Every structure is written in C-alpha cells, then in structure tokens.
Coordinates of N, CA, C and O in Angstrom, one line a residue:
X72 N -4.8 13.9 21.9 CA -3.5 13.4 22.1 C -2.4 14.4 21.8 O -2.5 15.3 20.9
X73 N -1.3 14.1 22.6 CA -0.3 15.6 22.4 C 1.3 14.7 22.4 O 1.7 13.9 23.2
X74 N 1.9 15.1 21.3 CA 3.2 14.2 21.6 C 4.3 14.9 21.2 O 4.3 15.6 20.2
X75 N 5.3 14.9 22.1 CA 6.4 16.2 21.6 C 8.1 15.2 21.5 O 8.5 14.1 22.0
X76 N 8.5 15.9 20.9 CA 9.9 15.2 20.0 C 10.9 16.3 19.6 O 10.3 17.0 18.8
X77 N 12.2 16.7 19.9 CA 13.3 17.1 19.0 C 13.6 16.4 18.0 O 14.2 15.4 18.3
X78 N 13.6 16.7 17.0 CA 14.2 16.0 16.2 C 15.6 16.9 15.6 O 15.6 18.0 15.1
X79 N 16.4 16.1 15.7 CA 17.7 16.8 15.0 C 17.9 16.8 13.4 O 18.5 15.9 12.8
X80 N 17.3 17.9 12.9 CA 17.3 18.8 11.6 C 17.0 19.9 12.1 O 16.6 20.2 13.2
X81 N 17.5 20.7 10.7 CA 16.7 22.2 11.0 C 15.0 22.1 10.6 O 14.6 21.2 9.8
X82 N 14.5 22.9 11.1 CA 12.9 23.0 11.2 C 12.5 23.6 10.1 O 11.4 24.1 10.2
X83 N 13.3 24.0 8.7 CA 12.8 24.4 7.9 C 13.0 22.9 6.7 O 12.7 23.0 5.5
X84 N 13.5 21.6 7.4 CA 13.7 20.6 6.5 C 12.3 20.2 6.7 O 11.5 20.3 5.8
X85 N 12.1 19.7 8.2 CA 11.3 19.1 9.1 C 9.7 19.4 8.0 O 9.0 18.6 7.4
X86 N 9.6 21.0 8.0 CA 8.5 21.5 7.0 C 8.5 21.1 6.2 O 7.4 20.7 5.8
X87 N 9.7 21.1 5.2 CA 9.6 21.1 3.9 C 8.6 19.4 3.4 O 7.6 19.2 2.7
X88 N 9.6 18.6 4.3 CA 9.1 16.9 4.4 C 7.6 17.2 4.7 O 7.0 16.8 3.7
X89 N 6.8 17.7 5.6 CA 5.5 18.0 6.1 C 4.6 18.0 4.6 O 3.9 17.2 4.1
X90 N 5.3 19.9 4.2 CA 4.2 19.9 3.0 C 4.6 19.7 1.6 O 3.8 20.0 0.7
X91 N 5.9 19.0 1.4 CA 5.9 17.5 0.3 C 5.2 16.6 0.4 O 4.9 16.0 -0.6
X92 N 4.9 16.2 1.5 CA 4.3 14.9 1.4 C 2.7 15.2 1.2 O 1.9 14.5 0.4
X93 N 2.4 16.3 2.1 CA 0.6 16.5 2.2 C 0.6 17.2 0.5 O -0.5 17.4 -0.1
X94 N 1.6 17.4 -0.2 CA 1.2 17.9 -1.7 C 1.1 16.8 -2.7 O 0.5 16.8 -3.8
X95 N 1.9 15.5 -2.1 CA 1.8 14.5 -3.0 C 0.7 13.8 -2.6 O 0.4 13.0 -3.5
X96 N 0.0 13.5 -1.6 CA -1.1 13.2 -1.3 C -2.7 13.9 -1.7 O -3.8 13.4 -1.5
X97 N -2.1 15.6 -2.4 CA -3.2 16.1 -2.6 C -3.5 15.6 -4.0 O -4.6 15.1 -4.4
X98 N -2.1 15.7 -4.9 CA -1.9 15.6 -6.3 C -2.3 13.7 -6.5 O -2.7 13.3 -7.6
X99 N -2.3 12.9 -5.5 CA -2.8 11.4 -5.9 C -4.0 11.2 -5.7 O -4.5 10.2 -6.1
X100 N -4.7 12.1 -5.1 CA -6.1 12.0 -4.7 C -7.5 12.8 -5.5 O -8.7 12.5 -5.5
X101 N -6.6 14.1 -6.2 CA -7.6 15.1 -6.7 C -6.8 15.0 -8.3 O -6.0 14.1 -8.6
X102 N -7.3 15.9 -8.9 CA -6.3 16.7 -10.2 C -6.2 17.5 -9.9 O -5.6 18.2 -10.8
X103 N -6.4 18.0 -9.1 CA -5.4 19.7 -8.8 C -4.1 19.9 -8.9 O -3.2 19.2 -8.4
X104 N -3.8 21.2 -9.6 CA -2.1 21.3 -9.6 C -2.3 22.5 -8.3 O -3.1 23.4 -8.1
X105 N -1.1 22.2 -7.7 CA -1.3 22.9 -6.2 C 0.3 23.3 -6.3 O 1.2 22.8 -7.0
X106 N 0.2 24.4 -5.3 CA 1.5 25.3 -5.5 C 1.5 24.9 -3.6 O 0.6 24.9 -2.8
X107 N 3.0 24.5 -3.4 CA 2.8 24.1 -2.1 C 3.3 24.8 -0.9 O 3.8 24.4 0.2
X108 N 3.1 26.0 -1.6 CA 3.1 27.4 -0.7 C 2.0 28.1 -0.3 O 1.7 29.2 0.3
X109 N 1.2 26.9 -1.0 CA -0.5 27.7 -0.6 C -1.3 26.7 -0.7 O -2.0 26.6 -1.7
X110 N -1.4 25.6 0.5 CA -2.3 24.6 0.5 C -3.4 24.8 1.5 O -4.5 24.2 1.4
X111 N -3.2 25.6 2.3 CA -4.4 26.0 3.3 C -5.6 26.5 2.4 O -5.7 27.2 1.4
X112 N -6.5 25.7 3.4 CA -7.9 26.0 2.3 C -8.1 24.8 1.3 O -9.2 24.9 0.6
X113 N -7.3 23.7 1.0 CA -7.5 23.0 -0.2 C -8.6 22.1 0.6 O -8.9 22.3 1.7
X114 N -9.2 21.2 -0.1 CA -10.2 20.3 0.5 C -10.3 19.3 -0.7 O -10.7 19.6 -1.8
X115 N -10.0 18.0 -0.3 CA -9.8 16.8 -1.1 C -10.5 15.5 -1.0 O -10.5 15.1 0.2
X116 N -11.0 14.6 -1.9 CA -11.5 13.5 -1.2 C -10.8 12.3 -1.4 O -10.5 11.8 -2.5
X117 N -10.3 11.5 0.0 CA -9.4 10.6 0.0 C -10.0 9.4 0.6 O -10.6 9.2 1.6
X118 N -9.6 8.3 -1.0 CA -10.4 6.7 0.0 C -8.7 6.2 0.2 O -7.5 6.4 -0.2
X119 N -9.6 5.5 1.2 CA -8.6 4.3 2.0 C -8.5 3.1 1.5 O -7.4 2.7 1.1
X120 N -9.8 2.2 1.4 CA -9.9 1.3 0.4 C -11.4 1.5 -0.2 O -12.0 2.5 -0.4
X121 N -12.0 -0.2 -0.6 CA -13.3 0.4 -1.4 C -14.3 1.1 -0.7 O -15.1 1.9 -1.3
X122 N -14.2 0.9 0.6 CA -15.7 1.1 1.6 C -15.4 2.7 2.5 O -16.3 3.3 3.0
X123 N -13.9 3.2 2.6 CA -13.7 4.1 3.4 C -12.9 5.4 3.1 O -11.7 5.3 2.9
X124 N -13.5 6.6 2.9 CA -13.1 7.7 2.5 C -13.7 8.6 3.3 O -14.6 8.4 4.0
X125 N -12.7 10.0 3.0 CA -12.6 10.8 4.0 C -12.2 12.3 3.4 O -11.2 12.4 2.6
X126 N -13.0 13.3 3.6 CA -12.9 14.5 3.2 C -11.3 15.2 3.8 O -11.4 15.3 5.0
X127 N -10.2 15.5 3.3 CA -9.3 16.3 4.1 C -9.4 17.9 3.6 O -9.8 18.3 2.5
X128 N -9.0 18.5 4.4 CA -8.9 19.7 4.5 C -7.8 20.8 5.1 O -7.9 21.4 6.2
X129 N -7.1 20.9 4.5 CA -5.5 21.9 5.3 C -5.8 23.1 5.8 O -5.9 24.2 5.2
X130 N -6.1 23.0 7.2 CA -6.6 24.2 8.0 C -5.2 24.8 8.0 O -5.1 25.5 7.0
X131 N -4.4 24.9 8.5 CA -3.2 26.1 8.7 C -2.1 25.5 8.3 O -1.8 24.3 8.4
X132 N -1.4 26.4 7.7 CA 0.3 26.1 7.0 C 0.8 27.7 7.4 O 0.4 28.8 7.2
X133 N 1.7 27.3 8.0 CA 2.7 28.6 8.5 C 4.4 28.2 8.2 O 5.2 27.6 9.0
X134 N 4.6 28.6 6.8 CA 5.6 28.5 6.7 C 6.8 28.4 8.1 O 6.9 29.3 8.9
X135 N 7.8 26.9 8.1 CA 8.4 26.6 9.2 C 7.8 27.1 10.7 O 8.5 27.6 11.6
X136 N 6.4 26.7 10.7 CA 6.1 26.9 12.1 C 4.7 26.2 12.1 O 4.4 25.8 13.3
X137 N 3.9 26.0 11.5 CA 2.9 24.7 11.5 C 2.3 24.3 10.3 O 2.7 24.9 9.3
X138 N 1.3 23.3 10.2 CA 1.0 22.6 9.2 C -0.1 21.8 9.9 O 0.2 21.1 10.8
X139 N -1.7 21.8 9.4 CA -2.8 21.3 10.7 C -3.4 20.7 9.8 O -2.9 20.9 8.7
X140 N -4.9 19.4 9.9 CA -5.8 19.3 8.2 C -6.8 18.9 9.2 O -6.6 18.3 10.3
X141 N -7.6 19.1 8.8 CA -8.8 18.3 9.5 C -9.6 16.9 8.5 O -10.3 17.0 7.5
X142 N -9.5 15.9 9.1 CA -10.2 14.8 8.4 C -11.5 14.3 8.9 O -11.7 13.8 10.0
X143 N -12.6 14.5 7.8 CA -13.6 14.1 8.2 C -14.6 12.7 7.4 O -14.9 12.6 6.2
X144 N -15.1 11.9 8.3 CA -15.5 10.9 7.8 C -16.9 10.7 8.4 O -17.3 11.5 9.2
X145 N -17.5 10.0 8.2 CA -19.2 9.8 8.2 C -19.3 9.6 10.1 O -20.3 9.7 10.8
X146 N -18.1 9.4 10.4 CA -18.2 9.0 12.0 C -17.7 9.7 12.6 O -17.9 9.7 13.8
X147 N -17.0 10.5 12.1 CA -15.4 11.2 13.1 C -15.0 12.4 12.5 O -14.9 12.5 11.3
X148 N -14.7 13.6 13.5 CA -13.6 14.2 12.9 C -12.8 14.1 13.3 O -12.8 13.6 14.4
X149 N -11.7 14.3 12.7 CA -10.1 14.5 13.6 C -9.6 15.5 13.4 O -9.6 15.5 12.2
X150 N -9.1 16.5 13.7 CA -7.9 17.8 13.9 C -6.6 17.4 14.2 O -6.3 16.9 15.3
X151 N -5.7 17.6 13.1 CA -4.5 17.0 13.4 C -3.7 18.4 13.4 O -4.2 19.3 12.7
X152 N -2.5 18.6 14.0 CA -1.9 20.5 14.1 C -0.3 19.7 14.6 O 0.0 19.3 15.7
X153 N 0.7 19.6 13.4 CA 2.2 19.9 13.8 C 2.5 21.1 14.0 O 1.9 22.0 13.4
X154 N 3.5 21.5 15.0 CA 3.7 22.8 15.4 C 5.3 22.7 15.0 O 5.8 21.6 15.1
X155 N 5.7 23.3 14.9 CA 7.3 23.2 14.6 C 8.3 24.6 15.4 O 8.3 25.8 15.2
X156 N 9.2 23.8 16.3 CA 10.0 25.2 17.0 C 11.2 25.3 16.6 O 11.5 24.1 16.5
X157 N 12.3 26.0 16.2 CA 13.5 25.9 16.1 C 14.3 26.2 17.4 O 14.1 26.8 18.5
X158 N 15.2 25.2 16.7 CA 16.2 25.1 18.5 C 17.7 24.7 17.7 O 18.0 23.6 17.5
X159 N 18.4 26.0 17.4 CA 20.0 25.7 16.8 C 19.6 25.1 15.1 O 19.0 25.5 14.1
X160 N 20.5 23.5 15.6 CA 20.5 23.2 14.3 C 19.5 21.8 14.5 O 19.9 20.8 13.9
X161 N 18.2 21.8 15.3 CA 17.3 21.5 15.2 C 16.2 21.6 15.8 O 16.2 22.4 16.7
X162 N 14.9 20.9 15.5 CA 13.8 21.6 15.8 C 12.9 20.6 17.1 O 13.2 19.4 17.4
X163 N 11.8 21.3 17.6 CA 11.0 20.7 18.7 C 10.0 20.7 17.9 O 9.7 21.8 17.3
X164 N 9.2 19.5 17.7 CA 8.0 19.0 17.1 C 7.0 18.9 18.2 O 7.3 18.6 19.3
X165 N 5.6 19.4 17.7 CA 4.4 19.1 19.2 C 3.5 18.6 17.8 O 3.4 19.4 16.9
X166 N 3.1 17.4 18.0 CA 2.4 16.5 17.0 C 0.6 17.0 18.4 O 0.4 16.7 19.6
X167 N 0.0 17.7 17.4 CA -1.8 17.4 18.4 C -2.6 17.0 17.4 O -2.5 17.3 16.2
X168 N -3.5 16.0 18.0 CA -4.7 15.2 17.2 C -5.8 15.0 18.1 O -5.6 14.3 19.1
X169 N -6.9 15.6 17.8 CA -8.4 15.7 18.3 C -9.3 15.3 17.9 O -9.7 15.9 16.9
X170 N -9.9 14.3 18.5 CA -11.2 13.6 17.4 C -12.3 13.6 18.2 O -12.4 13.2 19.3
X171 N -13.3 14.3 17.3 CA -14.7 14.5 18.0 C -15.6 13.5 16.9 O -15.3 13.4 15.7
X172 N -16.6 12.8 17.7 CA -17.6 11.8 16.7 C -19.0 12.3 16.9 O -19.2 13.0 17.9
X173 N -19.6 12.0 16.2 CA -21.3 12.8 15.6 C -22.0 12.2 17.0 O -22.7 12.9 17.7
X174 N -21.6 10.7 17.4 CA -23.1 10.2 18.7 C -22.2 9.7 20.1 O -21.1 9.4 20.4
X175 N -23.1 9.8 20.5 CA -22.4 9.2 22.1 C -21.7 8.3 22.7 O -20.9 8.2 23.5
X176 N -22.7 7.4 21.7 CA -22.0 6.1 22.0 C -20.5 5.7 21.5 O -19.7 4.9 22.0
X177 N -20.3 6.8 20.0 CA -19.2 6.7 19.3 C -18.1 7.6 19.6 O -17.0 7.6 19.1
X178 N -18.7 8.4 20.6 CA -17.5 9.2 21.6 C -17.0 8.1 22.7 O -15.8 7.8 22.8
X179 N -18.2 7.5 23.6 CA -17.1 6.3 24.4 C -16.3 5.5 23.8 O -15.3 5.2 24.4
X180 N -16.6 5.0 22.7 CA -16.0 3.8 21.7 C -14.8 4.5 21.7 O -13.9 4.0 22.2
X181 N -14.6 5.9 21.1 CA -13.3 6.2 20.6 C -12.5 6.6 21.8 O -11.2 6.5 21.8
X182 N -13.3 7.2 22.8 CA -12.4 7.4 23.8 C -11.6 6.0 24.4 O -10.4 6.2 24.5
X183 N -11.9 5.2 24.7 CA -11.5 4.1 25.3 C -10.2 3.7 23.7 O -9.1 4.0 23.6
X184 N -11.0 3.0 22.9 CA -10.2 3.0 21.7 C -8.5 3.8 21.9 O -7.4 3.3 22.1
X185 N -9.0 5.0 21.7 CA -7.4 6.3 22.1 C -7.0 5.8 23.0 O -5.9 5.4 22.8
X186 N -7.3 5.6 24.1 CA -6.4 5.2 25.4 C -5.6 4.3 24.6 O -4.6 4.8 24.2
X187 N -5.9 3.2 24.3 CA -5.3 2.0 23.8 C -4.3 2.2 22.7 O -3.1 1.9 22.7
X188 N -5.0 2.8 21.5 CA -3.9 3.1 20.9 C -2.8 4.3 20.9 O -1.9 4.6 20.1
X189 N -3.1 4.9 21.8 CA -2.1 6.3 21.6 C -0.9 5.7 22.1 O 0.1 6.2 21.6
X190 N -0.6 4.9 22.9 CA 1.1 4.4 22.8 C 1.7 3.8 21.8 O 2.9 3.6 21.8
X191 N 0.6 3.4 20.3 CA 1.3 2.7 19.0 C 1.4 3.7 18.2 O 2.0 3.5 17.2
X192 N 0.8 5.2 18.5 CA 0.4 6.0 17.6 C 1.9 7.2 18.0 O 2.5 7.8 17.1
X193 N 2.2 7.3 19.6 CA 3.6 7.7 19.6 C 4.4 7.4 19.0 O 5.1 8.3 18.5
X194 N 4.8 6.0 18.7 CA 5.9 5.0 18.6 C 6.1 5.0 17.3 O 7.2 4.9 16.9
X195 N 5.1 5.1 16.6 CA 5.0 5.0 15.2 C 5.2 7.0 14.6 O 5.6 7.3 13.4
X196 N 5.0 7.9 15.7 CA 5.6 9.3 15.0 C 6.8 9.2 15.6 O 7.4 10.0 14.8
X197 N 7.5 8.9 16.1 CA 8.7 8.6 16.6 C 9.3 8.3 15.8 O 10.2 8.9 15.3
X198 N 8.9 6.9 15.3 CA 9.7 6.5 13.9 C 9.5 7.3 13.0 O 10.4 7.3 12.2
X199 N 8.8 7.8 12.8 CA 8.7 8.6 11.7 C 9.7 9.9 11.4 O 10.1 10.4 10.3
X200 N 10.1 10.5 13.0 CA 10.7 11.6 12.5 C 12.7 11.0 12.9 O 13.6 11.8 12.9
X201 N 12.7 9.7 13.3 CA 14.0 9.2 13.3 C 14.3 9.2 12.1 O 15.4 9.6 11.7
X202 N 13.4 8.8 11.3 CA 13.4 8.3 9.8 C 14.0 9.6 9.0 O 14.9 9.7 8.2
X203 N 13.3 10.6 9.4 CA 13.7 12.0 8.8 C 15.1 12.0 9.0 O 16.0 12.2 8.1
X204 N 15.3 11.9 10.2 CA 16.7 12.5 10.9 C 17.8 11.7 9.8 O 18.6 12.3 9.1
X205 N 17.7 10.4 9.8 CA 18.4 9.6 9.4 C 18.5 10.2 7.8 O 19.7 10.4 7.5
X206 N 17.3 10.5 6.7 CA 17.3 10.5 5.5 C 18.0 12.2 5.6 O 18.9 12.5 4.8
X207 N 17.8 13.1 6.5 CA 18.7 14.0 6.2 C 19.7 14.0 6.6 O 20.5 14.7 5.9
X208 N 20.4 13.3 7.7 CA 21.9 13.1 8.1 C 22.7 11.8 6.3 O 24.0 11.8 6.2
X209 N 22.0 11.2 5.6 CA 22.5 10.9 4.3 C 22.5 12.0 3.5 O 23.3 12.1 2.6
X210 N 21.8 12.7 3.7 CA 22.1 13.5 2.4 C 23.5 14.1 2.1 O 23.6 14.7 1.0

C-alpha cells in the first residue's frame, strides 16, 4: 500500500514527530537508553496485549528524508518506509507498507484483508498528519 499527503509543516518538524515517537515507543518497550539520532539497527520486542507481540526493527533513518521499521510476527512481516520531501514551508509525505506472510493460504487471507482495509488505513494517516499540522500551527 502506498499513500501520499502534503502536509503543511516543514519536513524537518514532520521528522522530528516521526523519530520522537518511534524513541518513546522504544524506551516503553525495552530499557534501552537510545540516542535518537541513531535508531537504525535497534530491534525491540513489542506486545500488543497478552497473546500478541512483535519483534520491531528500524531499518532506515535518514535524517529529514526517511524513517522505515520492519515488524515481525509469527505470521507476517510488514515493511513500513515514510519518505519525507520538502516543498517551501512544507513537506510531501509517501507513507509505503508491505506485508509478506510465511504460507499461502495467509498470503490470500491478507491480500483480500488489505483490499478492505486500506481505505481505513488512509483515513486514519490522514488524520494523523492533520493532527500534526494542527499541533504545529498552535505552537
């Protein structure tokens, strides 16, 4: 799935919000003290609730220009890659997420599955980087 968005900030806020949040997600999940100028390479284990957890791993951080993690679970991987462009006094976001699963049957399951949800899965990064726009236009 591939989803693209301007968002009006500068693209060096857009980042900063990116790898604040993936640093406070590393620091709730691990004890590691992490410097969040160098999270590529970390690899963490994150539950969801009692029965579901998931290895992460921060494949690329390119200061203001991407930020990727790969999540892996007993069923699934997924590759997730923000790309970040500057444009003035704001930036063009390309949100990609790729999920490959270990058997066949759980590749049709999820393909059909993505069909269905990738229009709540837009709507909901949408909101997400309104949300930004909004918390940096208060500042």
């Amino acid at each position: 799935m591939e989803f693209k968005q301007t968002v009006r900030v500068p693209v060096a806020h857009l980042y900063k919000v990116l790898i604040q949040s993936a640093a406070y997600d590393i620091q709730q999940h691990s004890s590691q003290e992490i410097d969040d100028t160098e999270l590529k390479g970390i690899t963490y284990e994150k539950s969801f609730n009692q029965s579901a957890s998931a290895e992460i791993t921060i494949t690329d951080q390119i200061a203001n220009r991407s930020y990727g993690f790969q999540t892996v679970t007993p069923k699934r991987t997924f590759h997730t890659l923000y790309q970040l462009e500057e444009m003035n006094d704001k930036c063009r976001v390309v949100y990609q997420e790729e999920l490959t699963s270990e058997r066949k049957i759980q590749q049709i399951n999820d393909l059909v599955m993505s069909w269905f949800m990738q229009r709540s899965k837009k709507k909901r990064l949408s909101l997400l980087f309104h949300a930004i726009e909004k918390e940096y236009q208060e500042q």
